[in-house]
XYZ file of C-alpha atoms in Angstrom:
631
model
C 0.000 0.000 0.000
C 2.798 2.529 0.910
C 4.356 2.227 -2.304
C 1.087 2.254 -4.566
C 0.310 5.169 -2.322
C 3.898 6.800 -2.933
C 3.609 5.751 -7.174
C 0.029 7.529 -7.032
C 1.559 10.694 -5.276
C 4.272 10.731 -8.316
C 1.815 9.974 -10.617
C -0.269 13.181 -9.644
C 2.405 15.281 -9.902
C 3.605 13.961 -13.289
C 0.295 14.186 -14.396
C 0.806 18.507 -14.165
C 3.516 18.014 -17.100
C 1.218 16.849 -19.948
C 1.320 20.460 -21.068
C 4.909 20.454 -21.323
C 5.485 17.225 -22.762
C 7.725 18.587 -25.764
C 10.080 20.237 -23.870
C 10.158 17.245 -21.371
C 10.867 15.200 -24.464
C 13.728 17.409 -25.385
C 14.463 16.944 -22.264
C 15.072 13.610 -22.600
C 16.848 13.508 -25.610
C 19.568 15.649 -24.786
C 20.078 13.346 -21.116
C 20.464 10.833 -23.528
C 23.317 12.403 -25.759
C 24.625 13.908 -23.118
C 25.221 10.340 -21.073
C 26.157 8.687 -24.187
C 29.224 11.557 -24.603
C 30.108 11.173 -20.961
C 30.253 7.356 -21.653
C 32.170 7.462 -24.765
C 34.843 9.611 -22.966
C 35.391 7.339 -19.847
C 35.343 4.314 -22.537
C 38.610 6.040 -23.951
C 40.367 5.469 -20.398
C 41.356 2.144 -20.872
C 43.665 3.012 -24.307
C 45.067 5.743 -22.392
C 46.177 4.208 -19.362
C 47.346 0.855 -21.252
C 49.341 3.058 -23.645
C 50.743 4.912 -20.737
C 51.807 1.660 -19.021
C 52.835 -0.018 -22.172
C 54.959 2.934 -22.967
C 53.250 3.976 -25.915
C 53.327 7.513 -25.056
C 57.205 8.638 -25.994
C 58.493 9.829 -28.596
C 62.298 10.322 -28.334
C 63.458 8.269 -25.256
C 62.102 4.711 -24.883
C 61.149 3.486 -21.549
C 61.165 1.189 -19.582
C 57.641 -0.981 -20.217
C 55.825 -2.728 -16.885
C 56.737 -6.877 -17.139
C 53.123 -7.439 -16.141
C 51.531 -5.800 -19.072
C 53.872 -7.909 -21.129
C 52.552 -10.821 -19.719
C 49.058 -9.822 -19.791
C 49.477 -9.082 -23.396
C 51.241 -12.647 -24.021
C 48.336 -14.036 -21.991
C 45.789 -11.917 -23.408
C 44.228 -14.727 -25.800
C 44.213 -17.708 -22.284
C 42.668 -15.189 -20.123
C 40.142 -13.328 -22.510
C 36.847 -13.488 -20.545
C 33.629 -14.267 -22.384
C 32.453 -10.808 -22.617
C 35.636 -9.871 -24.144
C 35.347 -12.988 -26.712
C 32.066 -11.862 -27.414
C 32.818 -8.465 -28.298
C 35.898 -9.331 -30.051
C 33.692 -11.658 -32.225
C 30.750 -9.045 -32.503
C 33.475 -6.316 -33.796
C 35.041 -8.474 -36.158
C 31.107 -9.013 -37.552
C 30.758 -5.419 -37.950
C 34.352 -4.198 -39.292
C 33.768 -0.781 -39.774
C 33.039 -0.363 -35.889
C 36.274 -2.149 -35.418
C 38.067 -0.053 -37.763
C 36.477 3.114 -36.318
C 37.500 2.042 -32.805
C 41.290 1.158 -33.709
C 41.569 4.054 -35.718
C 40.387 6.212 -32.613
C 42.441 4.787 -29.802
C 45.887 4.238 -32.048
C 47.152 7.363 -30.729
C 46.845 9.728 -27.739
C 46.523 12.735 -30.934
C 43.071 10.823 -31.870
C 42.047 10.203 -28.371
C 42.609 13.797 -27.943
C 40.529 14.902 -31.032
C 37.789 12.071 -30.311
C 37.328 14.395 -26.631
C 37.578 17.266 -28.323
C 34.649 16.672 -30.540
C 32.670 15.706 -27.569
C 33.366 18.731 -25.539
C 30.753 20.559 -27.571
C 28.536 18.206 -27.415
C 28.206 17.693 -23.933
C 28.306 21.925 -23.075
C 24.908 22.017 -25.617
C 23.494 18.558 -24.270
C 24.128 19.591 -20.935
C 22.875 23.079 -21.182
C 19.733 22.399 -22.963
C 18.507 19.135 -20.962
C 19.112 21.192 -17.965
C 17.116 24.486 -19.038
C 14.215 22.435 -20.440
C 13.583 20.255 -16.826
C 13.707 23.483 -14.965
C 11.632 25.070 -17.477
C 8.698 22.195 -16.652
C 9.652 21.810 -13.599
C 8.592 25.474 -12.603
C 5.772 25.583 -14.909
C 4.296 22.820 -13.001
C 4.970 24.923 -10.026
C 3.311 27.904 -11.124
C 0.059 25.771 -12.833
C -0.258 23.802 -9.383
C -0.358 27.341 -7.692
C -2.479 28.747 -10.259
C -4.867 25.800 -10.719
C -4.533 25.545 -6.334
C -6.247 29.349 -6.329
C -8.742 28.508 -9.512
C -10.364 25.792 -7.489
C -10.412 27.466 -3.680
C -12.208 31.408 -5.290
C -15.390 29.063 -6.578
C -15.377 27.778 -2.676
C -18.363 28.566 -0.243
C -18.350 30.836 2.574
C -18.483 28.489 4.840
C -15.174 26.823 3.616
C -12.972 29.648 4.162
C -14.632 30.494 7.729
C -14.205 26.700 9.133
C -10.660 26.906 7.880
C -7.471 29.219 9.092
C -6.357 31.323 6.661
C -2.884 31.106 7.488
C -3.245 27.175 7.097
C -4.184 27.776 3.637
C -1.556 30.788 2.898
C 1.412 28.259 3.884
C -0.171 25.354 1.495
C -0.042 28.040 -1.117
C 3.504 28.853 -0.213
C 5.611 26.655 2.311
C 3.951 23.655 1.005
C 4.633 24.162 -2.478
C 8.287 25.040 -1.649
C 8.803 21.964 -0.525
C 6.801 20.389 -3.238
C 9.441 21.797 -5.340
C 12.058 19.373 -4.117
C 9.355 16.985 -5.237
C 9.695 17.805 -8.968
C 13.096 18.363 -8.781
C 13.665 14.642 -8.018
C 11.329 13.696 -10.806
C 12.175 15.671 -13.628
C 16.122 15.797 -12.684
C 16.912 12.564 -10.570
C 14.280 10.146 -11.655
C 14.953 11.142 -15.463
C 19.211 11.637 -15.307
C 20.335 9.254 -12.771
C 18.784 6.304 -14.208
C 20.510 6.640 -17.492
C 23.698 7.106 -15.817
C 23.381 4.029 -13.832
C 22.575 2.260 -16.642
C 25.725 4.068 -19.103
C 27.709 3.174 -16.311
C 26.917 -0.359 -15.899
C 27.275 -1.348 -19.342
C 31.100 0.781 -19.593
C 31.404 -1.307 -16.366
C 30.813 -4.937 -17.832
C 32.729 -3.564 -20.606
C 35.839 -3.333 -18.617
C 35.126 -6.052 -16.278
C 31.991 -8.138 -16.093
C 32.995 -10.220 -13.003
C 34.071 -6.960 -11.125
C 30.455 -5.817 -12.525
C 28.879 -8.714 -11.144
C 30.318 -8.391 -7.736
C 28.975 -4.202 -7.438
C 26.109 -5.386 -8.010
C 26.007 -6.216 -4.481
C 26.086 -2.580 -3.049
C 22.860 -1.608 -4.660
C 20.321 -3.048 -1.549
C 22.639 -2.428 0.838
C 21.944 1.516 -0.236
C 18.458 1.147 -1.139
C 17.334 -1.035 1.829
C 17.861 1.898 4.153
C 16.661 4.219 1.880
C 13.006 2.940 1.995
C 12.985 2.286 5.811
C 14.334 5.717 6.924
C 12.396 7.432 4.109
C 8.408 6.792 5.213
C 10.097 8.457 8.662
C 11.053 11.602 6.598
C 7.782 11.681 5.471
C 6.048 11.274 8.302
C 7.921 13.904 10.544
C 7.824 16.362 7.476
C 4.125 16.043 7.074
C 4.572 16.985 10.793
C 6.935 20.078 10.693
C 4.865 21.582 7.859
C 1.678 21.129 10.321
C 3.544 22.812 12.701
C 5.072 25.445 9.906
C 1.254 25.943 8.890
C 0.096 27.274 12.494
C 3.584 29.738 12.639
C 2.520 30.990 9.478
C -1.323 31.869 10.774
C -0.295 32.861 14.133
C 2.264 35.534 12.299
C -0.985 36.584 10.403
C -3.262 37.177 13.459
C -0.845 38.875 14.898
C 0.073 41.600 12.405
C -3.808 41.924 11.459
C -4.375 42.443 14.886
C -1.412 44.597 16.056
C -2.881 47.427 17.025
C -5.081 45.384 19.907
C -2.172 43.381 20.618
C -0.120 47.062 21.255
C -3.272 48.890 23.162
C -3.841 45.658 25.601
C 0.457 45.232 25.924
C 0.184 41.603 24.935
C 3.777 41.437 23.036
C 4.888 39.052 26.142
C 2.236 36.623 25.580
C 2.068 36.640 21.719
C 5.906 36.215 21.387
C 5.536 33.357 23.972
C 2.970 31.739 22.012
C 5.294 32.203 18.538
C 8.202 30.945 20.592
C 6.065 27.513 21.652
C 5.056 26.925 17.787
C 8.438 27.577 16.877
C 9.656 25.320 19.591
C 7.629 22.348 18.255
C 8.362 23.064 14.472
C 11.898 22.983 15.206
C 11.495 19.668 17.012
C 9.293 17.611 14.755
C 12.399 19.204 11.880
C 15.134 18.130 13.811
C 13.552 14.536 13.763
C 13.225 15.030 9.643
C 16.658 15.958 9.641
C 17.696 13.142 12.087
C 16.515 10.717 9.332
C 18.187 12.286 6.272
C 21.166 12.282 8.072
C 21.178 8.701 8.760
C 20.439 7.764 5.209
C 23.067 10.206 3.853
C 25.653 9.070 6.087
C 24.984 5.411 5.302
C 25.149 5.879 1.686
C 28.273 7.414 2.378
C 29.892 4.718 4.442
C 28.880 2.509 1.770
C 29.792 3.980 -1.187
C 33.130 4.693 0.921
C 33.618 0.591 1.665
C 31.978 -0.399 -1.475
C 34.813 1.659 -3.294
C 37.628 0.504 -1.357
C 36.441 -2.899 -2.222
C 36.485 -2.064 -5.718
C 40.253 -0.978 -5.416
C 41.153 -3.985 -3.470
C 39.557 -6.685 -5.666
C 40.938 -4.703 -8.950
C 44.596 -5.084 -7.771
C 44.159 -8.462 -6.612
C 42.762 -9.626 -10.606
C 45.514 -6.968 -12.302
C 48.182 -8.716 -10.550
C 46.673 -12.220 -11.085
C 46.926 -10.900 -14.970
C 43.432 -11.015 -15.612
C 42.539 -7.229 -17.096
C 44.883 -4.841 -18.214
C 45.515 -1.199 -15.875
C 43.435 0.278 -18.413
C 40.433 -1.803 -17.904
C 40.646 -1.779 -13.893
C 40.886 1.955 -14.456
C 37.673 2.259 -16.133
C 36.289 -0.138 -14.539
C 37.181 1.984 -11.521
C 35.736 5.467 -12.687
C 32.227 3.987 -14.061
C 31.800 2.471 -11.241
C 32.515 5.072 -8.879
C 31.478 8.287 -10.883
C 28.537 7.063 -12.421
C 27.212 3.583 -11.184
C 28.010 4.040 -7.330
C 27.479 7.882 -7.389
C 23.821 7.530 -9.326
C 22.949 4.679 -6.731
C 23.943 6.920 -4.008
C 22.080 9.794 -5.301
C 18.981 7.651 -6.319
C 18.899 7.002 -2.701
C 19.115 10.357 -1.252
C 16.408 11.311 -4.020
C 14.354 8.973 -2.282
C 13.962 10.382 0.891
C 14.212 14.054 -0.416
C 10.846 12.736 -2.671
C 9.305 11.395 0.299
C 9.536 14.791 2.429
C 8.435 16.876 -0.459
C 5.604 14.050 -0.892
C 4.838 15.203 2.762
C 4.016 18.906 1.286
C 2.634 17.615 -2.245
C -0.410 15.776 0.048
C -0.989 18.801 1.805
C -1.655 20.522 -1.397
C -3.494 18.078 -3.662
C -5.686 17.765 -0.952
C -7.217 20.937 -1.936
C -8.186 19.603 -4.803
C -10.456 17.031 -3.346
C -12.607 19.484 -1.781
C -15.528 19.982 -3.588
C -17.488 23.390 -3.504
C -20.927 22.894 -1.751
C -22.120 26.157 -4.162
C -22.785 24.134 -7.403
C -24.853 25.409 -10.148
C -27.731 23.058 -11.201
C -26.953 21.009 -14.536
C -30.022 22.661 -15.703
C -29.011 26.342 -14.190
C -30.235 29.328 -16.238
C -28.742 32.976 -16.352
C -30.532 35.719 -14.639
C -30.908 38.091 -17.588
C -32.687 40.798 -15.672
C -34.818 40.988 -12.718
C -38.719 41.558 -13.158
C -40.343 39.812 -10.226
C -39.317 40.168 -6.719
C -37.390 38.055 -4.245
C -39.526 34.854 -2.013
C -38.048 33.099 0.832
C -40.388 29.649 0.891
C -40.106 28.465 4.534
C -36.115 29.098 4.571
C -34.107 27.223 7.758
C -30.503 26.908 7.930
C -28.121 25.902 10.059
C -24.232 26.276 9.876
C -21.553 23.476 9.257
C -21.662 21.691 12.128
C -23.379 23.479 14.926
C -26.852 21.777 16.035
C -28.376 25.308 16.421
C -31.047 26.382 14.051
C -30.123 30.112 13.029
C -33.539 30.931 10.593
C -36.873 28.955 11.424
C -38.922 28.501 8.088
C -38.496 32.158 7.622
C -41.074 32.852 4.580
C -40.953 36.821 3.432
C -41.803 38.399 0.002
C -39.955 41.213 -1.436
C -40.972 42.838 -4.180
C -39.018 44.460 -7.287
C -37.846 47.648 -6.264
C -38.563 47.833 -2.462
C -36.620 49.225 -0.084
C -36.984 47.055 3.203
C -34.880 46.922 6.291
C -34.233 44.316 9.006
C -33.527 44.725 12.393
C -33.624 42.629 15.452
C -30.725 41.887 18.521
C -27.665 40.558 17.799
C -28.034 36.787 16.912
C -31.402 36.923 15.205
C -30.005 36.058 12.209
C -30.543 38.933 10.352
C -26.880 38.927 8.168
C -27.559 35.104 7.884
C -30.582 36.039 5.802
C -28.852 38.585 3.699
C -26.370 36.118 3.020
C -28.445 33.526 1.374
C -29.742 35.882 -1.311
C -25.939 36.063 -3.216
C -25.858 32.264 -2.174
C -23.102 32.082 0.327
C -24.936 29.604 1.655
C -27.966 27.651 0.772
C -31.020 26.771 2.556
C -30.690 23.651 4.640
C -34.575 23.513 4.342
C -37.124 25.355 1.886
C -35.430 27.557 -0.990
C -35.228 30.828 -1.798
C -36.294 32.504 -5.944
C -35.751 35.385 -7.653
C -38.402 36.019 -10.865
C -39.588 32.836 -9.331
C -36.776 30.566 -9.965
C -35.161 28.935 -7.400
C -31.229 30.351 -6.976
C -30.273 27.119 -7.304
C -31.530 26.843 -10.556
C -29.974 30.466 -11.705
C -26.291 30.289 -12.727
C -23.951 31.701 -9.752
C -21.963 34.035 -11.523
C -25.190 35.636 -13.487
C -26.999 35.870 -9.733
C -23.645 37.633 -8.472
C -24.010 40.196 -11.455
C -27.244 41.359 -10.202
C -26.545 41.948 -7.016
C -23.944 44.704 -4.961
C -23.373 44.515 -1.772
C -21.818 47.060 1.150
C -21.146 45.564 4.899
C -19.923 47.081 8.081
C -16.464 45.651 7.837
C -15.462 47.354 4.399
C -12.589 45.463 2.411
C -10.315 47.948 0.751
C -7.093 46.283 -1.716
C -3.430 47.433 -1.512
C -3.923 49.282 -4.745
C -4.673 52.808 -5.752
C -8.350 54.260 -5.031
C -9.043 54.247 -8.400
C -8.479 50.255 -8.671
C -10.600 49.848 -5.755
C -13.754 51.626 -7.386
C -12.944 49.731 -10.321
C -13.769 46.499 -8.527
C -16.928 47.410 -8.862
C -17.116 47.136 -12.806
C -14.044 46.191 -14.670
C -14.699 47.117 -17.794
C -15.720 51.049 -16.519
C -14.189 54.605 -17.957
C -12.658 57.274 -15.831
C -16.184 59.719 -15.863
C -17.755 56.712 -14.961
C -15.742 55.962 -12.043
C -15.265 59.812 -11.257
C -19.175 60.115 -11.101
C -19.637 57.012 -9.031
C -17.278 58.844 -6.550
C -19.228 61.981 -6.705
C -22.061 60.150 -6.342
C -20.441 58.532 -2.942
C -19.389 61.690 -1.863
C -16.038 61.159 -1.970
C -14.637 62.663 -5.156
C -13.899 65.933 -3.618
C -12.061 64.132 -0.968
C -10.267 62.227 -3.768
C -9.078 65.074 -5.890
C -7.677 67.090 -3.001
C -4.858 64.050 -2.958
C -1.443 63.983 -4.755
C -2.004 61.374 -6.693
C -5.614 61.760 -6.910
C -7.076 58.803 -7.719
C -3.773 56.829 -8.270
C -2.936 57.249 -4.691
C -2.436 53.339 -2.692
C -5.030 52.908 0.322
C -2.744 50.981 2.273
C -3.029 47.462 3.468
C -7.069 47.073 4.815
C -7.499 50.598 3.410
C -5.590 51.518 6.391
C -4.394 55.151 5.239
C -8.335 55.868 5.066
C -10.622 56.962 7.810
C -13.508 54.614 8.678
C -16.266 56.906 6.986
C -14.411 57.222 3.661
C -13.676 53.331 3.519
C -17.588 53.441 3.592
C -17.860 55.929 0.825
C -14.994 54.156 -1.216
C -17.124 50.598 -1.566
C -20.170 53.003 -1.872
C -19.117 54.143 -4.812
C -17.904 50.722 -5.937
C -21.299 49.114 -5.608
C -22.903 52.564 -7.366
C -20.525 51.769 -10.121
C -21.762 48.095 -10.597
C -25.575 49.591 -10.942
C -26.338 46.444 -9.567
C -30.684 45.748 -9.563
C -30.315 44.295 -5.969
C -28.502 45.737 -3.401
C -27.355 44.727 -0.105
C -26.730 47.032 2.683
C -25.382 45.284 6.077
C -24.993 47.726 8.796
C -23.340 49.932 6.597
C -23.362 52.630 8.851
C -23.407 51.390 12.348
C -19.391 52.221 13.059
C -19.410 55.617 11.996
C -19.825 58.804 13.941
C -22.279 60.674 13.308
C -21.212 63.261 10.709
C -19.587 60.249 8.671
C -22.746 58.881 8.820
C -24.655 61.730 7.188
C -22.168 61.558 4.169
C -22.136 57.979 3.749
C -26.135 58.374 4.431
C -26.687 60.405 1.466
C -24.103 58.618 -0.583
C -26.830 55.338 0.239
C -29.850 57.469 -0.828
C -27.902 57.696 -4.361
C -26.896 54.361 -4.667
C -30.406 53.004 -3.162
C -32.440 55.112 -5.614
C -34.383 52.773 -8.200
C -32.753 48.905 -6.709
C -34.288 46.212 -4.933
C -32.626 47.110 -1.530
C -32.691 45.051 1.872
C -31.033 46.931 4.135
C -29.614 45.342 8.248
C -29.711 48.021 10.228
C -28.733 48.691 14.048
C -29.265 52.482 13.824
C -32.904 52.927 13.568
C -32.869 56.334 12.519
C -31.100 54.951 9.057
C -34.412 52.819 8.310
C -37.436 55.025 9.345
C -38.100 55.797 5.479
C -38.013 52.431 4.262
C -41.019 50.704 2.550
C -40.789 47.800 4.961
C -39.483 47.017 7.942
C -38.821 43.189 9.054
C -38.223 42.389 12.341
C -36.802 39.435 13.414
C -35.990 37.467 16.618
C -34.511 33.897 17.242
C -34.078 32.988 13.704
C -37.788 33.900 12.275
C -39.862 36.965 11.109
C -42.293 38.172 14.333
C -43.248 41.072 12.660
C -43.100 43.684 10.076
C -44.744 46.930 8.812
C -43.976 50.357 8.001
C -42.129 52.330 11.102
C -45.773 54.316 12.105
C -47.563 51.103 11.699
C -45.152 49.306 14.062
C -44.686 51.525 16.657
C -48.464 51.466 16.839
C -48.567 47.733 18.122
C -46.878 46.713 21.005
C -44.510 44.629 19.777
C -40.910 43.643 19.694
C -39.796 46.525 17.206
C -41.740 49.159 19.641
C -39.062 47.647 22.821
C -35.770 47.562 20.160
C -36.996 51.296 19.124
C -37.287 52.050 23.047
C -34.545 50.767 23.566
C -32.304 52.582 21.167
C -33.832 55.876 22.250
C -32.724 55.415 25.424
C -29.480 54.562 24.039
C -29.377 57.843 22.468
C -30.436 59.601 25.771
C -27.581 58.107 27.882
């Protein structure tokens, strides 16, 4: 199961190349010249070191040649191995390629050319297969990120607010970091290495075939531990990035909320509380790093002993006149540079793939979450609205709370009222307005617009109809005149300018440097509270949407804020379908309706006069905020 599970993982991830699968195929094809150039010049070893030992090399003074490659070459015929007969009786077959080879290796001049020639070829081979892995390799990165933020925006409400935000900023970001490692290992290791091992094995059994034989040995003893220690790495680094996750949204919180952290002097405990995550990230690391360590070092030790045993058997077999100094020699460097050195790496890649593995879960994950906001297969677009809006015995409760919040709430607004809805805190009064742009649906009845169930109306054409301004206004980092242009994309400057004007705030605007290019800050922070208000005023005014959405819009403002942003709302009000949440009473005398709620359902509602005339629960809330206003 663990390895199906760790072949699916690398599957997924593969699967985010199909775009690129020309330049991956490049790719390939240059790894292959590129190892076949390497191979070709560690081949030419063995003619250089037998020429060197044989004497071959001098030109004016003759020296003295090594008795034991004398023998050996007396020998040479008795102590062939079958390999070597093989070859020798495959070259004959094809003359030319024994031609071409004795041509090549008759003198260190054409050795020297033969490398020379290569050189090019491997800088290009090398350059290119390298630039076209990275290039897929960070495409992927960028599509998972990109195709990561395409599938969370279509998410409900409720997703984001029974999730930490800082949970999902570090699988956006510290995840996919380590994800990176990830590709790196499968478009670099798990593409190169192999063809090394495999180059090197067969220069190997060139030069030696019972030497190869005997290396073959040394592969489980590196891969054994490899597997064992690496389910640990990915176990602890699923762990650390857990750990890395809550750093991240503790960091948030506490920047977002710096100025009550300053005002209540809780730097003391907040640092504490960083100090403790910190603490147990480092830990659950150190144990990560404990276990790459231990696989590292034993690849080490054994590609240390493995090579010494290499060195020790080769003298024993040159002395016993069985290969030439040139073959042990190449024997030597294949099977340390490329067969031992790709095993070792192989390894190592293993355990590096499992960590990143760790962070690739954490992300795919995301993927698996299906939005609970789906249009219906037989969904219409709301071209325009010409009826008014029904709830149909409406009751909802949120994700996993037992607590009903609306009680077969039924209410009929029509086309171009203006109604408001009050009630204490809790009566689920923004839980209402929320169901109308479907941030939720209705856990029982439904909810139509021109008679049509939402459901049945496609999302994106419902959110086109309506604007909406809340108490907590959200400004961008951007300019003002980016912010108003939230509103409607595809708007001119005299649009936008008369939206402002509109919102009272243009005059404001234009008394700025930079006018309407001027940055709002983080939050809008470098704007008061009241022109905030005026700001996504004029953003909904500039959508013209046919149903608006006012929730407490005004209720943090003082009171000469208020009368702006008050007569900005009469503008943007004027003509719409408007359902306005209200604490301020004064802000909803005029309305057409007034709905009054309390535990979840509708107890009453009226005009203001008409209200106040009955002794009811809006008659104690009015009395109430009267009093209020008389404190």
């Amino acid at each position: 199961m663990k390895n199906n599970s760790l072949l699916s993982d690398c599957k997924k991830l593969v699967s985010f190349a199909k775009p690129y699968w020309k330049q991956l195929a490049l790719a390939i094809c240059c790894m292959v010249l590129y190892t076949t150039a390497n191979g070709i010049q560690i081949s030419l070893i063995k003619p250089v070191i037998d020429k060197l030992v044989s004497g071959e090399y001098t030109t004016t003074t003759e020296l003295p040649r090594i008795d034991i490659v004398h023998s050996q070459t007396d020998h040479k015929e008795n102590t062939l191995s079958p390999l070597h007969k093989l070859k020798k009786t495959t070259l004959g077959k094809f003359s030319f390629i024994g031609k071409l080879r004795e041509r090549v290796t008759r003198s260190f001049t054409s050795i020297g050319i033969v490398i020379g020639i290569l050189a090019p070829i491997i800088f290009l081979t090398s350059y290119f297969q390298q630039y076209f892995r990275n290039f897929v390799r960070w495409a992927v990165i960028v599509d998972i990120r990109n195709k990561v933020c395409d599938h969370l925006l279509p998410q409900s409400l409720s997703f984001f607010e029974n999730r930490k935000s800082g949970d999902l900023l570090s699988r956006l970001t510290n995840d996919i970091s380590v994800m990176q490692t990830g590709l790196k290992v499968l478009f670099d290791e798990v593409l190169f290495l192999p063809m090394q091992l495999v180059c090197g094995l067969i220069l190997a059994f060139y030069f030696s075939w019972k030497l190869s034989l005997f290396s073959l040995i040394i592969f489980p003893a590196v891969f054994v531990p490899a597997v064992l220690i690496g389910k640990k790495v990915k176990k602890h680094g699923r762990g650390s990035l857990r750990h890395l996750s809550d750093l991240t949204d503790a960091f948030r919180e506490i920047f977002a909320g710096i100025r009550i952290v300053k005002s209540f002097r809780m730097e003391d405990a907040e640092r504490r509380e960083i100090h403790f995550i910190g603490e147990s990230f480092l830990r659950r690391t150190l144990k990560m790093v404990k276990a790459k360590s231990l696989n590292d070092s034993t690849n080490d030790f054994i590609y240390a002993v493995g090579l010494a045993v290499m060195v020790i058997l080769g003298g024993y077999v040159i002395m016993s006149q069985k290969i030439t100094p040139g073959e042990l020699g190449g024997f030597i460097t294949a099977i340390g540079f490329m067969v031992i050195t790709s095993v070792k790496k192989i390894a190592k890649s293993y355990t590096g793939l499992q960590e990143s593995l760790a962070g690739a879960n954490r992300v795919l994950e995301l993927f698996s979450i299906e939005s609970s906001i789906k249009d219906s297969p037989d969904a219409i677009p709301l071209e325009k609205m010409e009826e008014g809006i029904s709830f149909n015995n409406v009751s909802f409760f949120y994700e996993g709370k037992s607590e009903c919040v609306l009680k077969n709430v039924c209410l009929n607004i029509q086309k171009g009222e203006v109604i408001a809805i009050v009630g204490e805190s809790g009566a689920g009064k923004s839980t209402l307005v929320n169901l109308i742009p479907r941030f939720y649906d209705p856990t029982e009845g439904s909810i139509t617009i021109n008679g049509i169930d939402l459901r049945k109306i496609k999302h994106e054409s419902l959110l086109s109809n309506i604007a909406l301004v809340t108490q907590q206004t959200f400004l961008f980092n951007r300019s003002l005149y980016e912010n108003i242009l939230y509103g409607r994309p595809n708007a001119t400057m005299e649009e936008i300018e008369n939206a402002a004007k509109a919102a009272n705030i243009h005059e404001f605007i234009i008394t700025l440097p930079e006018k309407y290019n001027t940055p709002v800050g983080e939050m809008g922070i470098k704007l008061s509270g009241g022109q905030r208000q005026r700001i996504a005023i004029a953003r909904a005014i500039l959508k013209n949407a046919p149903i608006l959405l006012l929730d407490e819009a005004t209720s943090s403002l003082d009171y000469e804020s208020e009368k702006l942003v008050q007569e900005a709302l009469n503008n943007l009000i004027a003509g719409k379908t408007t359902i306005i949440v209200a604490h301020r009473l004064s802000t909803i005398q005029h309305c057409d309706r007034i709905i009054v709620m309390k535990n979840g359902q509708v107890v009453e509602t009226g005009s203001h006069e008409s209200l106040l005339h009955d002794d009811g629960e809006y008659k104690r809330v009015y009395q109430l905020h009267l009093n209020t206003l008389n404190t």
